[in-house]
Coordinates of N, CA, C and O in Angstrom, one line a residue:
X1 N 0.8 -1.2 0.0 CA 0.0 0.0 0.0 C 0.9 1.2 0.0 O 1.8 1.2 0.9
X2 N 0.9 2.3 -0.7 CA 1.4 3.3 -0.8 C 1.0 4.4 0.0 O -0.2 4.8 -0.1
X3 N 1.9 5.2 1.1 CA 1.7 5.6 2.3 C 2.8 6.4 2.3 O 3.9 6.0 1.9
X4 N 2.5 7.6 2.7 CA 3.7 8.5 3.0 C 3.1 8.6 4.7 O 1.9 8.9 4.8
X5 N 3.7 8.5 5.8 CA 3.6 8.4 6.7 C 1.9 8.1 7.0 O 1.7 7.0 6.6
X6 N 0.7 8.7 7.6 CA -0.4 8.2 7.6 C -1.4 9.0 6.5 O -2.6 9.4 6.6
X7 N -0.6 9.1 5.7 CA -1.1 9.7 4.1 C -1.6 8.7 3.2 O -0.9 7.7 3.4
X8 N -2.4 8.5 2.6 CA -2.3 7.3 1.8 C -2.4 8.2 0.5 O -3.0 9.2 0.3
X9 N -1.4 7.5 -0.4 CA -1.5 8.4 -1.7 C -2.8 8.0 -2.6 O -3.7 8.8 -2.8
X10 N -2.6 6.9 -2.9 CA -3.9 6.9 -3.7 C -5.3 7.9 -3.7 O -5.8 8.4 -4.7
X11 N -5.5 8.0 -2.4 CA -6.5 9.0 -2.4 C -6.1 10.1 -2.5 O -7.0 10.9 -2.7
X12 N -4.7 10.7 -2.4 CA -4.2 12.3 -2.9 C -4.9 12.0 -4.4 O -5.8 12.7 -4.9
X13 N -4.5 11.1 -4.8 CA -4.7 11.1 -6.5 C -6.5 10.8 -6.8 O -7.2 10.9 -7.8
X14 N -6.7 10.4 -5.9 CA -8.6 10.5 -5.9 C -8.9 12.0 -5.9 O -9.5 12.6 -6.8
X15 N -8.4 12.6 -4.7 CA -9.1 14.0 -4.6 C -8.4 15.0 -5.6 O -8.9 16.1 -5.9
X16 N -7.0 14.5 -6.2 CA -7.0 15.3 -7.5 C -7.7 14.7 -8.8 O -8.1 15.4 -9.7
X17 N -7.8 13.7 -8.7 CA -9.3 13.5 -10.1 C -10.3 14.0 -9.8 O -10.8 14.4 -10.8
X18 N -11.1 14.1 -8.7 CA -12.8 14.8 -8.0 C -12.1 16.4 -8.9 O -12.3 16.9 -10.0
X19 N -11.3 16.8 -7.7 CA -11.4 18.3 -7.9 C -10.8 18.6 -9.7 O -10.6 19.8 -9.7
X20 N -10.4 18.1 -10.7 CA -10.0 17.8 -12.2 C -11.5 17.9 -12.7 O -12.1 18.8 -13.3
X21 N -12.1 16.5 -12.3 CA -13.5 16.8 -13.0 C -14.6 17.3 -13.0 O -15.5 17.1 -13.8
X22 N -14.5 18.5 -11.3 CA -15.3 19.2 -11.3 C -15.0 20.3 -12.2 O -15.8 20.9 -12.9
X23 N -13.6 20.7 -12.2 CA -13.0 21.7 -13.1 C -13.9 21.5 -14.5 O -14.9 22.1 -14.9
X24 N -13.1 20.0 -15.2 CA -13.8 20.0 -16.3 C -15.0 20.3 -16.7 O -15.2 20.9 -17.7
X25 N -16.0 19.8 -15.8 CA -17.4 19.3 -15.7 C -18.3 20.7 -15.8 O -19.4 20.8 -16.4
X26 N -17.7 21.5 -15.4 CA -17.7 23.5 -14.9 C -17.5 23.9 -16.7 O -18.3 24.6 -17.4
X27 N -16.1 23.2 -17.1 CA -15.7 24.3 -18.4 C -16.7 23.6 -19.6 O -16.7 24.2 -20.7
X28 N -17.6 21.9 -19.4 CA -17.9 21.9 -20.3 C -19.9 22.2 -20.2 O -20.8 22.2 -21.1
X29 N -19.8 22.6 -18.6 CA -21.2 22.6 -18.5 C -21.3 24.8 -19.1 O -22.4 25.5 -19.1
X30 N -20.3 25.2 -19.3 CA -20.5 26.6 -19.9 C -19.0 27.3 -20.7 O -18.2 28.1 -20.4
X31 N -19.0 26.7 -21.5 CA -17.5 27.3 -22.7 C -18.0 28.9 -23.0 O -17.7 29.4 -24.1
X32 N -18.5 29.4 -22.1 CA -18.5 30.5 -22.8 C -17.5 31.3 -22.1 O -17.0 32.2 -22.7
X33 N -17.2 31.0 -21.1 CA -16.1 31.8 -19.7 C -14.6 31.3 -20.0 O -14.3 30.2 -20.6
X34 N -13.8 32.2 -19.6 CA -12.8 31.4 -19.5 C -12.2 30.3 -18.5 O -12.8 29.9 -17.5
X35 N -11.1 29.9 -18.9 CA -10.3 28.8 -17.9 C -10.4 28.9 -16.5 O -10.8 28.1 -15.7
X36 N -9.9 30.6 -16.4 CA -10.0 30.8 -15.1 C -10.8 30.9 -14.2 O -10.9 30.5 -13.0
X37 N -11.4 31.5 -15.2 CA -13.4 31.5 -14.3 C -13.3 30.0 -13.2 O -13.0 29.9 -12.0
X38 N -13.7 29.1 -14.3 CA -13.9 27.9 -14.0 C -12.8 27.5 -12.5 O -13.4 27.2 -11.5
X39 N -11.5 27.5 -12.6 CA -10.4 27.3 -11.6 C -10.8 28.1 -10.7 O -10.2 28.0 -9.6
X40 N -11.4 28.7 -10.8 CA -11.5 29.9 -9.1 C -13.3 29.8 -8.7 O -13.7 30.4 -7.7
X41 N -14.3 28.9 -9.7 CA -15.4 28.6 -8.8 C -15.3 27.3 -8.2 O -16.2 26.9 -7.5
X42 N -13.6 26.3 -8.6 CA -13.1 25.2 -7.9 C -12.9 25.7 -6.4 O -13.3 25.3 -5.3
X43 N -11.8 26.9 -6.9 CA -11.4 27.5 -5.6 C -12.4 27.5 -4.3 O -12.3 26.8 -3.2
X44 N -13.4 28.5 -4.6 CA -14.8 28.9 -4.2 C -15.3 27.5 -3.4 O -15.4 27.5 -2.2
X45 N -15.5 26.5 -4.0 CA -16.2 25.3 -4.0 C -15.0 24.6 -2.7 O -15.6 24.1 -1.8
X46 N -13.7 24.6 -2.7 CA -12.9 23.5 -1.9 C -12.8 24.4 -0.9 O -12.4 23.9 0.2
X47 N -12.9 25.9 -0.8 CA -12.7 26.8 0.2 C -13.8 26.2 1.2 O -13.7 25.5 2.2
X48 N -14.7 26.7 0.8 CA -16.4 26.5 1.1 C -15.9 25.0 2.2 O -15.7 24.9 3.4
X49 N -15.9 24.2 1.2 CA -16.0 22.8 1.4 C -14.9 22.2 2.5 O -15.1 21.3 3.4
X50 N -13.9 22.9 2.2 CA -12.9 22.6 3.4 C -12.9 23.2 4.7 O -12.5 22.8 5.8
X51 N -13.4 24.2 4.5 CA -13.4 25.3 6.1 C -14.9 24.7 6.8 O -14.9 24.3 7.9
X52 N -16.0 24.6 6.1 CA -16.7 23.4 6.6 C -16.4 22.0 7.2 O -17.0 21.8 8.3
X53 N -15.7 21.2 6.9 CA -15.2 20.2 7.2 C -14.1 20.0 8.0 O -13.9 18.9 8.4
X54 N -13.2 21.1 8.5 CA -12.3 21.5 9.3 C -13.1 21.6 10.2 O -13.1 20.6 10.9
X55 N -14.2 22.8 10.8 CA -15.1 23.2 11.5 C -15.7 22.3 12.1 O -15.6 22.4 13.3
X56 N -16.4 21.2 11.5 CA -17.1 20.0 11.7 C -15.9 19.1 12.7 O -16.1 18.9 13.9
X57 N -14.5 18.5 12.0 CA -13.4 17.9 12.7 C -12.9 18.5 13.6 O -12.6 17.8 14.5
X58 N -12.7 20.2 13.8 CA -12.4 20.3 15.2 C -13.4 20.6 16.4 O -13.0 20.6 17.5
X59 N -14.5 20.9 16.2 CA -15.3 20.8 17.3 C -16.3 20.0 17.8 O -16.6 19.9 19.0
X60 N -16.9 19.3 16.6 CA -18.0 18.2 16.6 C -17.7 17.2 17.1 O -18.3 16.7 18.0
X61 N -16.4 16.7 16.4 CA -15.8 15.5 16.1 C -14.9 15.6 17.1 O -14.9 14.5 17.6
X62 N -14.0 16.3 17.6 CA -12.9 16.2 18.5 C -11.7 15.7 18.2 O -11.7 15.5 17.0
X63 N -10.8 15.4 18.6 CA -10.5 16.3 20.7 C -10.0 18.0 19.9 O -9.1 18.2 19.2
X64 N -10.6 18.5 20.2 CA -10.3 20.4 20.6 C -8.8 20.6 20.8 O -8.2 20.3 21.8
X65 N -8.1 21.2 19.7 CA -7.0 22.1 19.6 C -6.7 22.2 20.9 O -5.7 21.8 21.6
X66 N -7.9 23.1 21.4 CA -7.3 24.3 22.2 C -6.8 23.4 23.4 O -5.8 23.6 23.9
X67 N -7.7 22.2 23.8 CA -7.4 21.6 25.1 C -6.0 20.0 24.9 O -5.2 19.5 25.7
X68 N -6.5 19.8 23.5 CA -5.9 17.8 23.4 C -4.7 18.4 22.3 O -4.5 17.6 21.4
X69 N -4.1 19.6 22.2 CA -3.2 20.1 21.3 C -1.8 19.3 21.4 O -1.2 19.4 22.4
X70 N -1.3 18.4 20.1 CA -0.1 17.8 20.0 C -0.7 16.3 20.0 O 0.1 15.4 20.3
X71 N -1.7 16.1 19.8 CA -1.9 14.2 20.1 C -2.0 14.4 18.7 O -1.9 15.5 18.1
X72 N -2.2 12.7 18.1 CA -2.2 12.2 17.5 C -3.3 12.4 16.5 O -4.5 12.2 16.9
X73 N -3.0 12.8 14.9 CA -4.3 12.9 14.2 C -5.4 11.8 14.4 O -5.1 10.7 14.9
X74 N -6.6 12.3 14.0 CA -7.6 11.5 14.0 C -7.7 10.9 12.9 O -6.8 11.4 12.2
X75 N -8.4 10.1 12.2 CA -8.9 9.8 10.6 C -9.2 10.7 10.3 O -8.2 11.2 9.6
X76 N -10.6 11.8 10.4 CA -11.0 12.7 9.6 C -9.9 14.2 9.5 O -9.9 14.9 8.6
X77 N -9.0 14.3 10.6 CA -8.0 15.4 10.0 C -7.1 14.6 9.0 O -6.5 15.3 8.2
X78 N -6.9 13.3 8.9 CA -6.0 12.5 7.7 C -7.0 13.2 6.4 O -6.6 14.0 5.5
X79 N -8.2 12.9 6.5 CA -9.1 13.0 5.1 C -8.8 14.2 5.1 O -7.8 14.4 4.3
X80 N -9.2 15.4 5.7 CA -9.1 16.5 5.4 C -7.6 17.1 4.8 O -7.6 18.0 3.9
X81 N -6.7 16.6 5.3 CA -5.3 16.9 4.9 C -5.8 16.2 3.4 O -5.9 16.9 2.4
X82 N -6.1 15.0 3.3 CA -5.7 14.5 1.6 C -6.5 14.9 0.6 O -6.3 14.8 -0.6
X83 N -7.6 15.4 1.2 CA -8.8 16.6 0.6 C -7.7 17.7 -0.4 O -7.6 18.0 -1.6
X84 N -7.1 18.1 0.7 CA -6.7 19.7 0.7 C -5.2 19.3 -0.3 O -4.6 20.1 -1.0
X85 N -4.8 18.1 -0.2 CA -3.0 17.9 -1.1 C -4.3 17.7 -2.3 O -4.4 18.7 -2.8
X86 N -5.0 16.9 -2.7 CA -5.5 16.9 -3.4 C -5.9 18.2 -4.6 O -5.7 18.1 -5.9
X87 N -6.4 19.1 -4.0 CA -6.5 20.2 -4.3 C -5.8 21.2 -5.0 O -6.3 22.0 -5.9
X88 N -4.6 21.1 -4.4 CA -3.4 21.9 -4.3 C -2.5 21.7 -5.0 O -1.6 22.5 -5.3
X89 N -2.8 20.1 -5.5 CA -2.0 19.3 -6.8 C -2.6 19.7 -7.8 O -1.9 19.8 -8.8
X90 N -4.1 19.9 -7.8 CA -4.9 20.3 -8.9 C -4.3 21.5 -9.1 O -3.4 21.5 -9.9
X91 N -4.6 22.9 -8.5 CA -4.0 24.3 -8.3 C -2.8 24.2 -9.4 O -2.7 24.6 -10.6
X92 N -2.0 23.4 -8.5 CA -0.4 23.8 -8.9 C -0.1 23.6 -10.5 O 0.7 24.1 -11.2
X93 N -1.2 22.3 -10.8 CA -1.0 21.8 -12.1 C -1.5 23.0 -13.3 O -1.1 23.3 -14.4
X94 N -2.0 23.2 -12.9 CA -3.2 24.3 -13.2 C -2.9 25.5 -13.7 O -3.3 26.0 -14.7
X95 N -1.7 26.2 -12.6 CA -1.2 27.5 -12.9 C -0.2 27.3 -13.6 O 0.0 28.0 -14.6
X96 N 0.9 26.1 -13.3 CA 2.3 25.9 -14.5 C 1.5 25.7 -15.5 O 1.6 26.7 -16.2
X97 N 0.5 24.8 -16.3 CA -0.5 24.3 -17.6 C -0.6 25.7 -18.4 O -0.1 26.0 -19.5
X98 N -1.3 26.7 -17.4 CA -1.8 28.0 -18.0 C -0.5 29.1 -18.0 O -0.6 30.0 -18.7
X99 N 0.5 28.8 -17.1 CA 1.3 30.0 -17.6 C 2.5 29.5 -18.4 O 3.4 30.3 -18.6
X100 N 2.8 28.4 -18.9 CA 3.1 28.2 -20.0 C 2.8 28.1 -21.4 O 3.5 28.1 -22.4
X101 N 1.5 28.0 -21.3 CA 0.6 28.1 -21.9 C 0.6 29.9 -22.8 O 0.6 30.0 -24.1
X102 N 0.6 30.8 -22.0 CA 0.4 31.7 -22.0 C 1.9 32.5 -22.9 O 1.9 33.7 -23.1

C-alpha cells in the first residue's frame, strides 16, 4: 500500500481527479467563460467545502486544539489533509498548464 507516513497516496490522486473533473465538468457545463473563471469557482467550491469540514473535525468531532493540542491525528484530519493535497495538486497543475501556456 502506498503511504507517505499516515497519508495514503492513492487518495491524494482521488481527490485530484474529483477536484480535475469538477473543473472539467464546470468548463464543459459553460464554454462561454474562460479557464480561469472555471479554476476559481473550484477555488470557491474546496474553500467553502474545506473550512466546513475542518469546522465539523475540530469541534464536533474532536479532541479540541485548544485543550488535546499535539496528540495524534484523528482519521478525519488524515481525510481532510488529503482533501486539501489533493487540491493543491490540482491548483499547482493548473497555474504551470496555463502560464506556460500563455
Amino acid at each position: 500500500m502506498l503511504t507517505i507516513g499516515t497519508l495514503h497516496v492513492p487518495s491524494v490522486l482521488l481527490s485530484l481527479c474529483v477536484w480535475s473533473c469538477l473543473y472539467y465538468l464546470l468548463r464543459w457545463l459553460d464554454p462561454s467563460r474562460k479557464a480561469e473563471w472555471h479554476c476559481r469557482i473550484v477555488t470557491a467550491v474546496h474553500a467553502t467545502f474545506i473550512t466546513s469540514l475542518s469546522a465539523w473535525a475540530i469541534f464536533v468531532h474532536g479532541p479540541s486544539p485548544f485543550t488535546d493540542a499535539g496528540g495524534p491525528n484523528t482519521s478525519l484530519q488524515v481525510k481532510v489533509t488529503t482533501i486539501c493535497l489533493g487540491y493543491f495538486l490540482f491548483d499547482f497543475s493548473w497555474c504551470i498548464y496555463f502560464r506556460l501556456k500563455v
